[in-house]
PDB file of C-alpha atoms in Angstrom:
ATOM      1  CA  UNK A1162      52.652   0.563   1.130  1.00 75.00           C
ATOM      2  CA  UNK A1163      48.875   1.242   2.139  1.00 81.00           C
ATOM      3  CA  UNK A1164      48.326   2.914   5.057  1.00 82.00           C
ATOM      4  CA  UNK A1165      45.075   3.105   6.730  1.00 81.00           C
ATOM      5  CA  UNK A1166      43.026   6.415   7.467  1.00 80.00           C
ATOM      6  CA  UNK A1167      44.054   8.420  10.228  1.00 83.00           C
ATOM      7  CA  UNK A1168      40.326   8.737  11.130  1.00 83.00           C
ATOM      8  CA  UNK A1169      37.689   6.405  10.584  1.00 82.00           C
ATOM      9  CA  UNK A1170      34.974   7.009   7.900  1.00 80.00           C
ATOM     10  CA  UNK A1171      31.529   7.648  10.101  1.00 79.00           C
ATOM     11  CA  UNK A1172      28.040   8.081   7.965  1.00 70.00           C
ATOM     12  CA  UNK A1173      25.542   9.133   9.726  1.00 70.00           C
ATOM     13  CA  UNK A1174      22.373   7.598   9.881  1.00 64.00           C
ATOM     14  CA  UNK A1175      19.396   8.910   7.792  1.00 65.00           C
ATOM     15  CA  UNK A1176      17.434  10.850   9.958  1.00 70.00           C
ATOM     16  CA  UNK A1177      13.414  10.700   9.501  1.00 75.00           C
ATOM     17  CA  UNK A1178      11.793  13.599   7.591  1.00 83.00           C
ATOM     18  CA  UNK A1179       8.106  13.561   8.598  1.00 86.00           C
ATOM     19  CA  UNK A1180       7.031  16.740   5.912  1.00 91.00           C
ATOM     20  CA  UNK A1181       8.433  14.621   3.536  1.00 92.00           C
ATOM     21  CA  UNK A1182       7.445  11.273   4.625  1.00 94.00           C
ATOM     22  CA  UNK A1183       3.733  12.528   4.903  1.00 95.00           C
ATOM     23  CA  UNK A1184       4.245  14.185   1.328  1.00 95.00           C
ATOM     24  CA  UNK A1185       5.076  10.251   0.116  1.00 96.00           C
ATOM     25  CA  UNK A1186       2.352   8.789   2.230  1.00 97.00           C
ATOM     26  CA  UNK A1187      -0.640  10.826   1.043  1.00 97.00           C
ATOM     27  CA  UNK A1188       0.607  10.743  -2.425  1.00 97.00           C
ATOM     28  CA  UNK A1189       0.442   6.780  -2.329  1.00 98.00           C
ATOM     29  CA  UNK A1190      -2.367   6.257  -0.391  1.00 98.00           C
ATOM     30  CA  UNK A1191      -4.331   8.351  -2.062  1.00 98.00           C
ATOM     31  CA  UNK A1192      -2.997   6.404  -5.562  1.00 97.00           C
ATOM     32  CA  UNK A1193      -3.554   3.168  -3.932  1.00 98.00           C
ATOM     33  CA  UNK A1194      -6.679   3.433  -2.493  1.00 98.00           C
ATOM     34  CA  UNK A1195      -8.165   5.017  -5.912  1.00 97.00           C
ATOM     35  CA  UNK A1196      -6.515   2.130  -8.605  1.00 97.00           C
ATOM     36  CA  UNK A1197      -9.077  -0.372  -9.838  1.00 96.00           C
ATOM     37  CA  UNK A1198      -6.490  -1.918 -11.918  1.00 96.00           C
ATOM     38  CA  UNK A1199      -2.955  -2.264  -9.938  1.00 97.00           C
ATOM     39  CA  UNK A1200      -0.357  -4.532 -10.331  1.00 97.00           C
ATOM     40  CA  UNK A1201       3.164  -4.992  -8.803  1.00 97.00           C
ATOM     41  CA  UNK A1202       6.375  -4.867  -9.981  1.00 96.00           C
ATOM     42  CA  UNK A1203       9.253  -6.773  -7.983  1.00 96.00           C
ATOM     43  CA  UNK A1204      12.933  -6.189  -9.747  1.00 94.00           C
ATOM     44  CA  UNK A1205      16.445  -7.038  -8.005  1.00 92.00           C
ATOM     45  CA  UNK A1206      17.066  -3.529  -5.713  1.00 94.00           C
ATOM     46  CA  UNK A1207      15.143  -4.565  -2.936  1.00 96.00           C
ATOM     47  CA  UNK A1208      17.537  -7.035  -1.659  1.00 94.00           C
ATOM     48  CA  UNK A1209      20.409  -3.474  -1.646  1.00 92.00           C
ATOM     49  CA  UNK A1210      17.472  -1.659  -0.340  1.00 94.00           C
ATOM     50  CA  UNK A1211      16.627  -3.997   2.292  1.00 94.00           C
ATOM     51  CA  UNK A1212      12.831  -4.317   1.783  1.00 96.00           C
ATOM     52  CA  UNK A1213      12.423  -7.840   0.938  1.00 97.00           C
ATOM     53  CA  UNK A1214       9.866  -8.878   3.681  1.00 97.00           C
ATOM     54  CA  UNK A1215       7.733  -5.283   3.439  1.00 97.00           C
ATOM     55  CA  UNK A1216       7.473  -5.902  -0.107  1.00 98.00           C
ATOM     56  CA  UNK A1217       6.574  -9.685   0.765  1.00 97.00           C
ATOM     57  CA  UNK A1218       4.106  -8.340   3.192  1.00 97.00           C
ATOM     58  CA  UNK A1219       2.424  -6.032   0.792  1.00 97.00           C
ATOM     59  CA  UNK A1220       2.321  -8.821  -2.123  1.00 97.00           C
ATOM     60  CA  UNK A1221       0.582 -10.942   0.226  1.00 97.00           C
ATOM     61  CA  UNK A1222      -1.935  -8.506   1.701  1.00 96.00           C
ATOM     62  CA  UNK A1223      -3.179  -6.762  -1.375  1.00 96.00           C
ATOM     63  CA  UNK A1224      -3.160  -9.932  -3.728  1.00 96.00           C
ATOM     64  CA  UNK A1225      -2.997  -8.142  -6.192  1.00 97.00           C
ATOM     65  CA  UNK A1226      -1.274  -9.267  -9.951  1.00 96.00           C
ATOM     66  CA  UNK A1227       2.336  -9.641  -9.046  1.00 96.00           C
ATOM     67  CA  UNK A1228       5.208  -9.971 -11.719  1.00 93.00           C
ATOM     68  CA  UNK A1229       9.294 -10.017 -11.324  1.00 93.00           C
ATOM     69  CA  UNK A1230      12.150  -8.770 -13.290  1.00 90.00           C
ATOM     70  CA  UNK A1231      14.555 -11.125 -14.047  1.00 87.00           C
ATOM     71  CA  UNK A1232      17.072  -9.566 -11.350  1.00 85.00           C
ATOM     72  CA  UNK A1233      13.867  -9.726  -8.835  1.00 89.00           C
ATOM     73  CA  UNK A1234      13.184 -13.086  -9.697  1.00 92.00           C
ATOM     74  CA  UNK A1235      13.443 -15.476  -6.548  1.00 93.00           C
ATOM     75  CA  UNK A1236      13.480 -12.649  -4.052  1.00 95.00           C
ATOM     76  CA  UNK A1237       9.687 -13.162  -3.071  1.00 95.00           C
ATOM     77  CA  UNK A1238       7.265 -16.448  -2.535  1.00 95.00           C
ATOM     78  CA  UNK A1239       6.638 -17.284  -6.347  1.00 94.00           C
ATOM     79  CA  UNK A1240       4.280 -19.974  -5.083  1.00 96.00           C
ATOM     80  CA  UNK A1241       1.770 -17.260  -4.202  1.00 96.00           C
ATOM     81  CA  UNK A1242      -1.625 -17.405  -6.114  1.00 95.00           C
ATOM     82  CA  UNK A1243      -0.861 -13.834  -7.241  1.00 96.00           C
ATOM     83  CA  UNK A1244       2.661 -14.138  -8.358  1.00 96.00           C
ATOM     84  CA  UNK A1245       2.461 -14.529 -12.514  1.00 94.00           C
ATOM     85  CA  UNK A1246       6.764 -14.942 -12.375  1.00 91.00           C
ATOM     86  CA  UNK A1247       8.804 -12.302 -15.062  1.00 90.00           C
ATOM     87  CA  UNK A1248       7.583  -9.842 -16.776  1.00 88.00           C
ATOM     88  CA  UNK A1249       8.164 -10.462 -20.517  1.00 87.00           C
ATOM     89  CA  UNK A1250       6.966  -8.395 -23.099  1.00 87.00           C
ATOM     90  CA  UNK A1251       3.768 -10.749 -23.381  1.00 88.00           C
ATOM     91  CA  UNK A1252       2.411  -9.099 -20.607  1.00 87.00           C
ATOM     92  CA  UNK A1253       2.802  -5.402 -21.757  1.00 90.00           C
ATOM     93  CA  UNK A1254      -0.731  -5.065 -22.171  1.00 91.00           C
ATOM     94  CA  UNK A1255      -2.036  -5.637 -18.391  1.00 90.00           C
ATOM     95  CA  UNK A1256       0.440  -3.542 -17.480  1.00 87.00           C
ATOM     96  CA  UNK A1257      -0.312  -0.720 -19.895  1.00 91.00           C
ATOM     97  CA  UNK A1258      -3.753  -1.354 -19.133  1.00 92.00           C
ATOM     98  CA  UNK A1259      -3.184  -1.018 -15.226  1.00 95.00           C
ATOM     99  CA  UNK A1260      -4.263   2.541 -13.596  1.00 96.00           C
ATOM    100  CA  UNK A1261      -1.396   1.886 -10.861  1.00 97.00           C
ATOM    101  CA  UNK A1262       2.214   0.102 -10.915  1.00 95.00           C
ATOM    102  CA  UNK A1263       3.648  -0.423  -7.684  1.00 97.00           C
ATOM    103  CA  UNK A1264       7.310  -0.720  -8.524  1.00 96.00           C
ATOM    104  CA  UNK A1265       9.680  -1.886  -5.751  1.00 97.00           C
ATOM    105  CA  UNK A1266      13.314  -1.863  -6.006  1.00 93.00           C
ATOM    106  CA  UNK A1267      13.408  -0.710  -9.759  1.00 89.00           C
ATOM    107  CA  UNK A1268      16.808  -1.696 -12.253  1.00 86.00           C
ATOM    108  CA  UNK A1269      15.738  -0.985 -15.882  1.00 86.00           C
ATOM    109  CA  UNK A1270      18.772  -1.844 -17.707  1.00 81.00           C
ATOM    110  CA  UNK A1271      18.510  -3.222 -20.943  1.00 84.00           C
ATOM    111  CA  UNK A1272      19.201  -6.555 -20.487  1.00 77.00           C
ATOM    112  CA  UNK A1273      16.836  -6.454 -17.214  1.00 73.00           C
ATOM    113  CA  UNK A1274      13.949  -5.241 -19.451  1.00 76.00           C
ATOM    114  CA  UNK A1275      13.876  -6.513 -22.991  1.00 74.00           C
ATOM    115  CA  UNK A1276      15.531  -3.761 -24.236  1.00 73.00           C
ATOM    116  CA  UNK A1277      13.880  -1.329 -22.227  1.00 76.00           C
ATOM    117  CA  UNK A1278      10.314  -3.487 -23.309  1.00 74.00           C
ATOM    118  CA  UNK A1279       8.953  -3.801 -19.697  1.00 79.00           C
ATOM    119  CA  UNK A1280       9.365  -0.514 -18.107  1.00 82.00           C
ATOM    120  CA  UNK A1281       5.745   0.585 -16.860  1.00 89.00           C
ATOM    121  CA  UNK A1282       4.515   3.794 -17.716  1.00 91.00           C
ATOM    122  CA  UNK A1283       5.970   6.927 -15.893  1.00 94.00           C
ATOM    123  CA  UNK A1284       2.114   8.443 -15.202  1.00 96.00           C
ATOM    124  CA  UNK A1285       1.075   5.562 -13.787  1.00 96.00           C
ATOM    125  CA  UNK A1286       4.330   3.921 -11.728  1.00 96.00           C
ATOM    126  CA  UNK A1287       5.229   4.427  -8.466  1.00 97.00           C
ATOM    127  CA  UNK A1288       8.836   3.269  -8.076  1.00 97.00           C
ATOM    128  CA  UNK A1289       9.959   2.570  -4.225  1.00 97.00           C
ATOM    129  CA  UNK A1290      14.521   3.294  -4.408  1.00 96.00           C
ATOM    130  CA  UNK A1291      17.059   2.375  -1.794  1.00 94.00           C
ATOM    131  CA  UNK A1292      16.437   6.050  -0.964  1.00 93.00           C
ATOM    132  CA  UNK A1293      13.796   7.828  -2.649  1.00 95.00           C
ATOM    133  CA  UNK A1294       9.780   7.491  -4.109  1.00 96.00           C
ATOM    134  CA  UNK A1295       9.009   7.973  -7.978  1.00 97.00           C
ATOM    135  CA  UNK A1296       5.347   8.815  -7.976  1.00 97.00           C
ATOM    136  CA  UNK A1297       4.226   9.512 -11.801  1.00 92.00           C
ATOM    137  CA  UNK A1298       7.499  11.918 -12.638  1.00 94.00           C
ATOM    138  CA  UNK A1299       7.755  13.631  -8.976  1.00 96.00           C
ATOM    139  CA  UNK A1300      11.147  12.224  -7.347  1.00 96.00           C
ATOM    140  CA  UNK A1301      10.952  12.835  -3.378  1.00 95.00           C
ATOM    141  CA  UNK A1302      14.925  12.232  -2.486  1.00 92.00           C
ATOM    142  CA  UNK A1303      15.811  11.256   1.023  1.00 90.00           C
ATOM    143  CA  UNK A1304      13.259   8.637   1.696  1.00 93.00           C
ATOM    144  CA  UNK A1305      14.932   5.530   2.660  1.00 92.00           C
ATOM    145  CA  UNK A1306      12.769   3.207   2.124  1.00 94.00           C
ATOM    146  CA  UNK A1307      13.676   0.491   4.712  1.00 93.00           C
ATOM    147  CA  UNK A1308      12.060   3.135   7.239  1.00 91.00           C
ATOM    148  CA  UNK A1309       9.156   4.286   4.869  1.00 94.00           C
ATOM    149  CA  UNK A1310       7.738   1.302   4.090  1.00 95.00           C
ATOM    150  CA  UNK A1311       7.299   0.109   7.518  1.00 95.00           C
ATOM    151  CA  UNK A1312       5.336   3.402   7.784  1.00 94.00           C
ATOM    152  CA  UNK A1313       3.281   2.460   4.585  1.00 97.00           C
ATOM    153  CA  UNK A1314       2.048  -0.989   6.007  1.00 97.00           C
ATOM    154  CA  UNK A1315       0.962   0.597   9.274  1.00 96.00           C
ATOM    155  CA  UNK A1316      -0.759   3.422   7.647  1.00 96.00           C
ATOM    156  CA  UNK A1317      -2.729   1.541   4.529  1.00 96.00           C
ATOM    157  CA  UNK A1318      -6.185   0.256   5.462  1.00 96.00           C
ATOM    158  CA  UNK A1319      -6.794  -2.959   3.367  1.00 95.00           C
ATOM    159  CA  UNK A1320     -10.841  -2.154   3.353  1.00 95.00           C
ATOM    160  CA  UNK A1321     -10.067   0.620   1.346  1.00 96.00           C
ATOM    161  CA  UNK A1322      -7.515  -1.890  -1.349  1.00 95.00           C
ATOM    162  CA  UNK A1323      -9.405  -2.965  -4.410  1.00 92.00           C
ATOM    163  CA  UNK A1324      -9.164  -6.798  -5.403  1.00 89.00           C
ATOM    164  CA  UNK A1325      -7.725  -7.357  -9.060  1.00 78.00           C
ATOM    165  CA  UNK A1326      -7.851 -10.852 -10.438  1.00 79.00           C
ATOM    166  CA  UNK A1327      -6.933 -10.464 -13.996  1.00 74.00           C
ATOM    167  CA  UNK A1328      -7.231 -13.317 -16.380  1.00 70.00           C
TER     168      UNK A1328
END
């Protein structure tokens, strides 16, 4: 027979960092507000990672080139001027070419990436986890990011956001 626990299972909370949340906010800003070339990178974690309308928010304010994995795809407004749908292999080239990837809620399986076809370049990716920031090959662990991207909105100052309207 199963029995149930003779305690409940408690997990805390995550509890904010601010050394390493300013760490993470620095590093981005300081990548953001220096990319000529950005694009963004939507795949299928944000939903787990609960960032769907920050990552809305941001695709909306920067305008900048916006693509989706196929797991991302449907997760933000695809009817946005900037949204360009999945990235396919077809589009390697902007992205190669781009001096920043904003990367939210990466899964780079195989079958999510044409064989491992459309995942950006490390040295120029920043990749927002459930619970950490991938900036170039740096990992900062303990970051959720349904409390540090809240931060990242309230902190970025759009006069300082380039405009990127690729062909």
């Amino acid at each position: 027979p199963k029995l149930p626990l003779e305690s409940k299972l408690c997990l805390p909370l995550p509890s904010r960092q601010p050394k390493i949340e300013d760490k993470a906010l620095t590093m981005i800003l300081d990548r953001i507000y220096s990319a000529k070339k950005p694009v963004i990178l939507v795949d299928g974690e944000i939903r787990y990672a609960r960032i769907v309308d920050e990552v809305d928010h941001i695709i909306r304010a920067t305008e900048w080139p916006t693509f989706t994995s196929g797991f991302g795809k449907g997760l933000i407004d695809e009817d946005l001027p900037n949204v360009y749908g999945v990235f396919t292999p077809q589009h390697k080239e902007l992205f190669d070419s781009s001096d920043l990837v904003l990367c939210f809620g990466p899964h780079f399986s195989n079958t999510n990436s044409f064989l491992y076809q459309t995942v950006p370049r490390e040295d120029i990716t920043i990749s927002i986890h459930a619970t950490s920031v991938q900036i170039g090959s740096e990992i900062i662990r303990d970051l959720p990011a349904n409390c540090f991207l809240p931060q990242l909105i309230g902190h970025l100052e759009m006069d300082k956001v380039a405009k990127h309207n690729p062909k």
